[in-house]
Amino acid sequence: MKKSEAASRILRGKKLSADLGQCAEAFAPANIALCKYWGKRDQTLNLPVTSSLSVSLGQKGTLTKLTVTANPVDTVMLNHQPVDPSSDFLRRISTFLDDLLSADRCHFHVDTHSGIPVAAGLASSASGFAALTMALERLYEWQLSATELSILARLGSGSACRSLWQGFVEWQAGSRADGMDSFAVPLAASWPALCIGLSIVSGEGKHISSREAMQRTVETSPFYAAWPLKVAKDLQLVKTALETQDFSLLGRTAESNALAMHATMMSAWPPVVYAQPETIETIKKVWHLRDEGLPVYFTEDAGPNIKLLFLKKNSPIILKYFPGAEIVCPAV
Ligand code: PMV
């Protein structure tokens, strides 16, 4: 099924035209998966092989304003800089708008501000597509349910379906071919003491997209068959950790899940390694500090940057050992 067909199941009968100069704005937080999404059962609709679970990053995310223009093409500003019309970044936005609104739609000026390095494995596309979806819904006054918005955001980038909420969010994989049962839901859990430290090893773009890397992993890794089993176990463990506020269980599970995901990519062919020397140094520092008795764990996505997991009371000592880390305590 095409993306436009899936989108029209939600937008059928809704207004798809807008007046010149009309505008709308929305913010969506970035999210970090504690139990990862890695591998699609449908590449077009971004339908995942497994469910996943994330925590959103509070005020760290993307703010996007859409304005209807008379231009024959979309124009995009990212953090006050014009985006190259031939770039992948702009093409992905325009294709998403085509898929949702049809190819003979009006065009937009998209003014987007991202508080996180773009395409460095820090979930900038997740918050980007979630903010874009929410801005469209406001502009056209679609009055969609959160579930429908989550499905639309997923068509832009899989993990974007989790960025519609703050706090802990589960993306339920679903099993339908049209993806109408593959969306995220917010979890009731709260954990005010949980903190995430963003340790930026490199803000540079990634050498291989998560889309390509996950497909290569699904097709060539001899370990991929073990991944859904690992996720099924880890999802339960993360939920138990949230219910019982067991930080060491949460940290252990998230770290082991991330390492297992990277092991599947390393065993793909050609292999995929996102880590840089500084990534490994940071990981070893985490292990060393843990050996010394400090409860700190990490997770890593499709990029070289490490996200530290620790409790608020340990923020000063974390900052002492990771002076560049940006601390977010998001889950109220
Ligand atoms: O949504 P994508 O295509 O950017 O993939 C995200 C994949 C990971 O960040 C590595 C894992 C996840 O669940 O967010």
Coordinates of C-alpha atoms and ligand atoms in Angstrom, one line a residue:
M1 CA 0.0 0.0 0.0
K2 CA 1.2 3.5 -0.8
K3 CA 1.6 6.1 2.0
S4 CA -0.9 8.4 0.3
E5 CA -3.5 5.6 0.4
A6 CA -2.9 5.0 4.2
A7 CA -3.1 8.7 4.9
S8 CA -6.3 9.0 3.0
R9 CA -7.9 6.4 5.3
I10 CA -7.5 8.9 8.0
L11 CA -8.0 12.2 6.0
R12 CA -10.9 11.1 3.8
G13 CA -13.6 13.8 3.9
K14 CA -11.3 16.3 5.8
K15 CA -10.4 19.7 4.5
L16 CA -7.2 19.7 2.4
S17 CA -7.2 23.2 1.0
A18 CA -6.0 26.3 2.8
D19 CA -5.9 30.1 2.2
L20 CA -2.8 32.0 1.3
G21 CA -1.0 33.3 4.4
Q22 CA -2.7 30.9 6.7
C23 CA -0.3 29.6 9.3
A24 CA -0.1 27.2 12.3
E25 CA 2.7 26.2 14.7
A26 CA 3.4 23.1 16.8
F27 CA 6.1 21.8 19.1
A28 CA 6.9 18.1 19.6
P29 CA 9.5 16.6 21.9
A30 CA 12.4 14.3 20.8
N31 CA 12.1 10.8 22.3
I32 CA 14.7 8.3 23.3
A33 CA 13.8 4.6 23.1
L34 CA 14.5 2.5 26.1
C35 CA 13.5 -0.5 24.1
K36 CA 14.3 0.1 20.5
Y37 CA 12.5 0.0 17.1
W38 CA 14.9 -1.7 14.7
G39 CA 13.5 -3.3 11.6
K40 CA 10.4 -2.9 9.5
R41 CA 7.8 -5.4 8.3
D42 CA 6.6 -2.8 5.7
Q43 CA 9.2 -0.3 4.5
T44 CA 6.7 2.0 2.8
L45 CA 4.4 2.5 5.7
N46 CA 7.1 2.3 8.4
L47 CA 5.5 -0.6 10.1
P48 CA 7.8 -2.1 12.7
V49 CA 8.7 -5.8 13.3
T50 CA 8.3 -5.1 17.1
S51 CA 6.8 -2.8 19.5
S52 CA 9.1 -0.2 21.3
L53 CA 9.0 2.1 24.3
S54 CA 10.5 5.5 24.7
V55 CA 10.7 8.5 27.0
S56 CA 10.2 12.0 25.6
L57 CA 12.7 14.8 26.2
G58 CA 10.5 17.6 27.6
Q59 CA 11.3 20.9 26.0
K60 CA 14.0 19.4 23.8
G61 CA 12.5 18.9 20.4
T62 CA 11.3 20.7 17.3
L63 CA 9.1 23.8 16.9
T64 CA 7.6 24.1 13.4
K65 CA 5.6 26.9 11.8
L66 CA 3.8 26.3 8.5
T67 CA 2.7 29.2 6.3
V68 CA 0.7 28.8 3.1
T69 CA 2.6 30.5 0.2
A70 CA 2.0 31.2 -3.4
N71 CA 5.4 29.6 -4.3
P72 CA 5.4 26.7 -6.7
V73 CA 7.5 24.7 -4.3
D74 CA 8.0 24.4 -0.5
T75 CA 10.7 26.4 1.2
V76 CA 12.3 25.4 4.5
M77 CA 14.3 27.3 7.1
L78 CA 16.1 25.2 9.7
N79 CA 17.3 27.1 12.7
H80 CA 17.2 30.5 10.8
Q81 CA 19.1 29.1 7.8
P82 CA 17.5 28.4 4.4
V83 CA 17.6 24.7 3.6
D84 CA 19.0 23.6 0.2
P85 CA 16.0 22.8 -2.1
S86 CA 17.8 19.7 -3.4
S87 CA 18.7 18.3 0.0
D88 CA 17.3 15.1 1.5
F89 CA 15.9 17.1 4.4
L90 CA 13.7 19.2 2.2
R91 CA 12.7 16.4 -0.1
R92 CA 11.5 14.3 2.9
I93 CA 9.3 17.1 4.1
S94 CA 7.8 17.8 0.7
T95 CA 7.2 14.1 0.0
F96 CA 5.5 13.8 3.4
L97 CA 3.2 16.8 2.5
D98 CA 2.5 15.3 -0.9
D99 CA 1.5 12.0 0.7
L100 CA -0.8 13.6 3.2
L101 CA -2.3 16.4 1.1
S102 CA -1.9 15.1 -2.5
A103 CA 0.6 16.3 -5.1
D104 CA -1.6 19.3 -6.3
R105 CA -1.6 20.8 -2.8
C106 CA -0.7 24.3 -1.9
H107 CA 2.9 24.9 -0.9
F108 CA 4.3 26.0 2.4
H109 CA 7.1 28.0 4.0
V110 CA 8.3 25.7 6.7
D111 CA 10.1 27.4 9.5
T112 CA 11.6 24.8 11.8
H113 CA 13.7 25.1 14.9
S114 CA 15.4 22.0 16.3
G115 CA 17.0 22.0 19.7
I116 CA 19.0 18.9 18.8
P117 CA 21.6 18.1 16.2
V118 CA 19.9 16.9 13.0
A119 CA 20.5 13.3 11.9
A120 CA 23.0 12.5 14.6
G121 CA 21.0 9.7 16.2
L122 CA 19.2 12.1 18.5
A123 CA 15.7 11.6 17.2
S124 CA 15.5 14.9 15.3
S125 CA 13.4 13.3 12.6
A126 CA 11.0 11.9 15.2
S127 CA 10.2 15.3 16.7
G128 CA 10.4 17.0 13.3
F129 CA 7.7 14.8 11.7
A130 CA 5.6 14.9 14.9
A131 CA 5.7 18.7 15.0
L132 CA 4.9 18.9 11.2
T133 CA 1.9 16.6 11.6
M134 CA 0.5 18.6 14.6
A135 CA 1.0 21.9 12.7
L136 CA -0.9 20.5 9.7
E137 CA -3.7 19.3 11.9
R138 CA -4.0 22.8 13.5
L139 CA -3.8 24.6 10.1
Y140 CA -6.6 22.5 8.6
E141 CA -8.5 22.0 11.8
W142 CA -8.8 18.3 11.1
Q143 CA -9.8 17.4 14.7
L144 CA -8.1 14.0 14.6
S145 CA -7.7 11.7 17.6
A146 CA -4.2 11.3 19.0
T147 CA -4.1 7.8 17.6
E148 CA -4.8 9.1 14.1
L149 CA -2.1 11.7 14.4
S150 CA 0.3 9.1 15.6
I151 CA -0.4 7.0 12.5
L152 CA 0.2 10.0 10.2
A153 CA 3.4 11.0 12.0
R154 CA 4.6 7.4 11.6
L155 CA 4.4 7.8 7.8
G156 CA 7.0 10.5 8.0
S157 CA 9.4 8.6 10.3
G158 CA 8.6 5.5 12.3
S159 CA 9.8 6.8 15.7
A160 CA 7.8 10.1 15.1
C161 CA 4.6 8.3 16.2
R162 CA 6.0 8.3 19.7
S163 CA 6.8 12.0 19.8
L164 CA 3.2 13.2 20.2
W165 CA 3.4 12.9 23.9
Q166 CA 5.6 13.7 26.8
G167 CA 6.6 11.0 29.3
F168 CA 6.8 7.3 28.6
V169 CA 5.2 6.1 25.4
E170 CA 4.8 2.7 23.8
W171 CA 4.5 2.2 20.1
Q172 CA 2.3 -0.9 19.5
A173 CA 3.6 -2.7 16.4
G174 CA 0.2 -3.9 15.3
S175 CA -0.3 -6.6 12.6
R176 CA -2.6 -5.1 10.0
A177 CA -1.2 -4.6 6.5
D178 CA -2.6 -1.0 6.3
G179 CA -1.0 -0.1 9.6
M180 CA -4.2 1.2 11.2
D181 CA -3.3 -0.6 14.4
S182 CA 0.4 0.5 14.5
F183 CA 0.5 3.7 16.6
A184 CA 1.8 4.9 19.9
V185 CA 0.0 5.2 23.3
P186 CA 1.2 7.2 26.3
L187 CA 1.8 5.1 29.4
A188 CA 0.5 6.1 32.9
A189 CA 4.0 5.8 34.4
S190 CA 5.7 8.8 35.9
W191 CA 9.3 9.1 37.2
P192 CA 10.3 12.6 38.2
A193 CA 13.7 11.5 39.4
L194 CA 14.8 10.0 36.1
C195 CA 17.3 12.0 34.1
I196 CA 18.9 11.7 30.7
G197 CA 22.3 13.1 29.9
L198 CA 23.0 13.9 26.3
S199 CA 26.6 13.3 25.6
I200 CA 27.2 14.7 22.2
V201 CA 30.3 13.0 20.7
S202 CA 29.5 14.5 17.2
G203 CA 26.8 16.7 15.9
E204 CA 27.6 15.7 12.3
G205 CA 25.1 13.9 10.0
K206 CA 25.2 10.1 10.0
H207 CA 27.0 8.3 7.2
I208 CA 24.1 5.8 6.8
S209 CA 20.5 6.5 7.5
S210 CA 18.6 4.5 10.1
R211 CA 16.2 3.5 7.2
E212 CA 19.0 1.9 5.2
A213 CA 20.8 0.4 8.2
M214 CA 17.7 -1.3 9.6
Q215 CA 16.8 -2.8 6.3
R216 CA 20.3 -4.1 5.8
T217 CA 20.2 -5.6 9.2
V218 CA 16.9 -7.3 8.6
E219 CA 18.1 -8.7 5.3
T220 CA 21.6 -9.8 6.2
S221 CA 22.3 -10.1 10.0
P222 CA 22.4 -13.7 11.2
F223 CA 21.4 -12.4 14.6
Y224 CA 18.2 -10.6 13.5
A225 CA 16.0 -13.6 14.3
A226 CA 16.9 -13.2 18.0
W227 CA 15.9 -9.5 18.0
P228 CA 12.1 -9.8 18.3
L229 CA 12.6 -12.2 21.2
K230 CA 14.9 -9.9 23.0
V231 CA 12.5 -7.0 22.5
A232 CA 9.5 -9.0 23.8
K233 CA 11.5 -9.7 27.0
D234 CA 12.9 -6.2 27.4
L235 CA 9.5 -4.5 26.9
Q236 CA 8.1 -6.4 29.8
L237 CA 11.2 -5.6 31.9
V238 CA 11.0 -1.9 31.2
K239 CA 7.3 -1.9 32.1
T240 CA 8.1 -3.7 35.3
A241 CA 10.9 -1.2 36.1
L242 CA 8.5 1.7 35.5
E243 CA 5.8 0.2 37.7
T244 CA 8.2 -0.7 40.6
Q245 CA 10.5 2.4 40.0
D246 CA 13.4 0.0 39.9
F247 CA 16.1 2.1 38.4
S248 CA 18.8 -0.5 38.1
L249 CA 16.3 -2.8 36.2
L250 CA 15.4 0.1 33.9
G251 CA 19.1 1.0 33.2
R252 CA 20.3 -2.6 32.7
T253 CA 17.4 -3.4 30.3
A254 CA 17.8 -0.2 28.3
E255 CA 21.6 -0.6 28.0
S256 CA 21.4 -4.2 27.1
N257 CA 18.7 -3.6 24.5
A258 CA 20.8 -0.9 22.8
L259 CA 23.9 -3.1 22.7
A260 CA 21.9 -5.9 21.3
M261 CA 20.5 -3.6 18.6
H262 CA 24.0 -2.5 17.7
A263 CA 25.2 -6.1 17.7
T264 CA 22.6 -6.9 15.0
M265 CA 23.9 -4.0 12.8
M266 CA 27.5 -4.9 13.3
S267 CA 26.7 -8.4 12.1
A268 CA 24.9 -7.1 9.0
W269 CA 26.8 -7.0 5.7
P270 CA 28.2 -4.6 4.8
P271 CA 28.5 -4.0 8.6
V272 CA 27.1 -0.9 10.2
V273 CA 29.0 0.8 13.1
Y274 CA 27.7 4.1 14.3
A275 CA 30.2 4.3 17.2
Q276 CA 33.3 6.6 17.0
P277 CA 36.3 6.2 19.3
E278 CA 34.8 8.8 21.7
T279 CA 31.6 6.7 21.8
I280 CA 33.5 3.7 23.1
E281 CA 35.5 5.9 25.5
T282 CA 32.2 7.2 26.9
I283 CA 30.7 3.7 27.3
K284 CA 33.8 2.5 29.1
K285 CA 33.6 5.5 31.4
V286 CA 30.0 4.6 32.2
W287 CA 31.1 1.0 33.0
H288 CA 34.0 2.1 35.1
L289 CA 31.7 4.5 37.2
R290 CA 29.2 1.7 37.6
D291 CA 32.0 -0.6 38.9
E292 CA 32.8 2.2 41.4
G293 CA 29.2 2.1 42.6
L294 CA 27.5 5.0 40.6
P295 CA 24.2 3.8 39.1
V296 CA 24.6 5.2 35.6
Y297 CA 23.6 3.4 32.4
F298 CA 23.5 4.4 28.7
T299 CA 21.7 4.0 25.5
E300 CA 22.7 4.7 21.9
D301 CA 20.7 5.1 18.7
A302 CA 21.6 5.3 15.1
G303 CA 24.5 7.7 15.7
P304 CA 27.7 8.1 17.8
N305 CA 26.1 10.0 20.7
I306 CA 25.5 8.4 24.1
K307 CA 22.5 9.1 26.2
L308 CA 23.2 8.6 29.9
L309 CA 20.5 7.3 32.2
F310 CA 20.8 8.2 35.9
L311 CA 18.8 9.6 38.9
K312 CA 18.5 13.4 39.5
K313 CA 20.3 13.2 42.9
N314 CA 23.4 12.1 40.9
S315 CA 23.4 15.0 38.5
P316 CA 26.3 16.8 40.1
I317 CA 28.6 13.8 39.9
I318 CA 27.5 13.0 36.4
L319 CA 28.4 16.5 35.3
K320 CA 31.7 16.2 37.0
Y321 CA 32.6 13.1 34.9
F322 CA 30.7 14.2 31.7
P323 CA 31.2 18.0 31.8
G324 CA 29.8 18.5 28.3
A325 CA 26.6 16.5 28.9
E326 CA 23.2 18.3 28.7
I327 CA 20.9 17.0 31.3
V328 CA 17.2 16.6 30.8
C329 CA 14.8 15.4 33.5
P330 CA 11.7 14.9 31.3
A331 CA 9.3 12.4 32.8
V332 CA 7.1 14.2 35.2
Ligands
PMV1 O1 12.3 6.5 13.1 P1 13.7 6.3 12.5 O2 13.6 5.7 11.1 O3 14.5 7.5 12.7 O4 14.4 5.1 13.4 C1 14.7 5.2 14.7 C2 15.6 4.1 15.2 C3 16.2 4.2 16.5 O5 16.3 5.6 16.9 C4 17.6 3.6 16.4 C5 15.5 3.4 17.6 C6 14.2 4.0 18.1 O6 13.4 3.2 18.5 O7 14.1 5.2 18.2

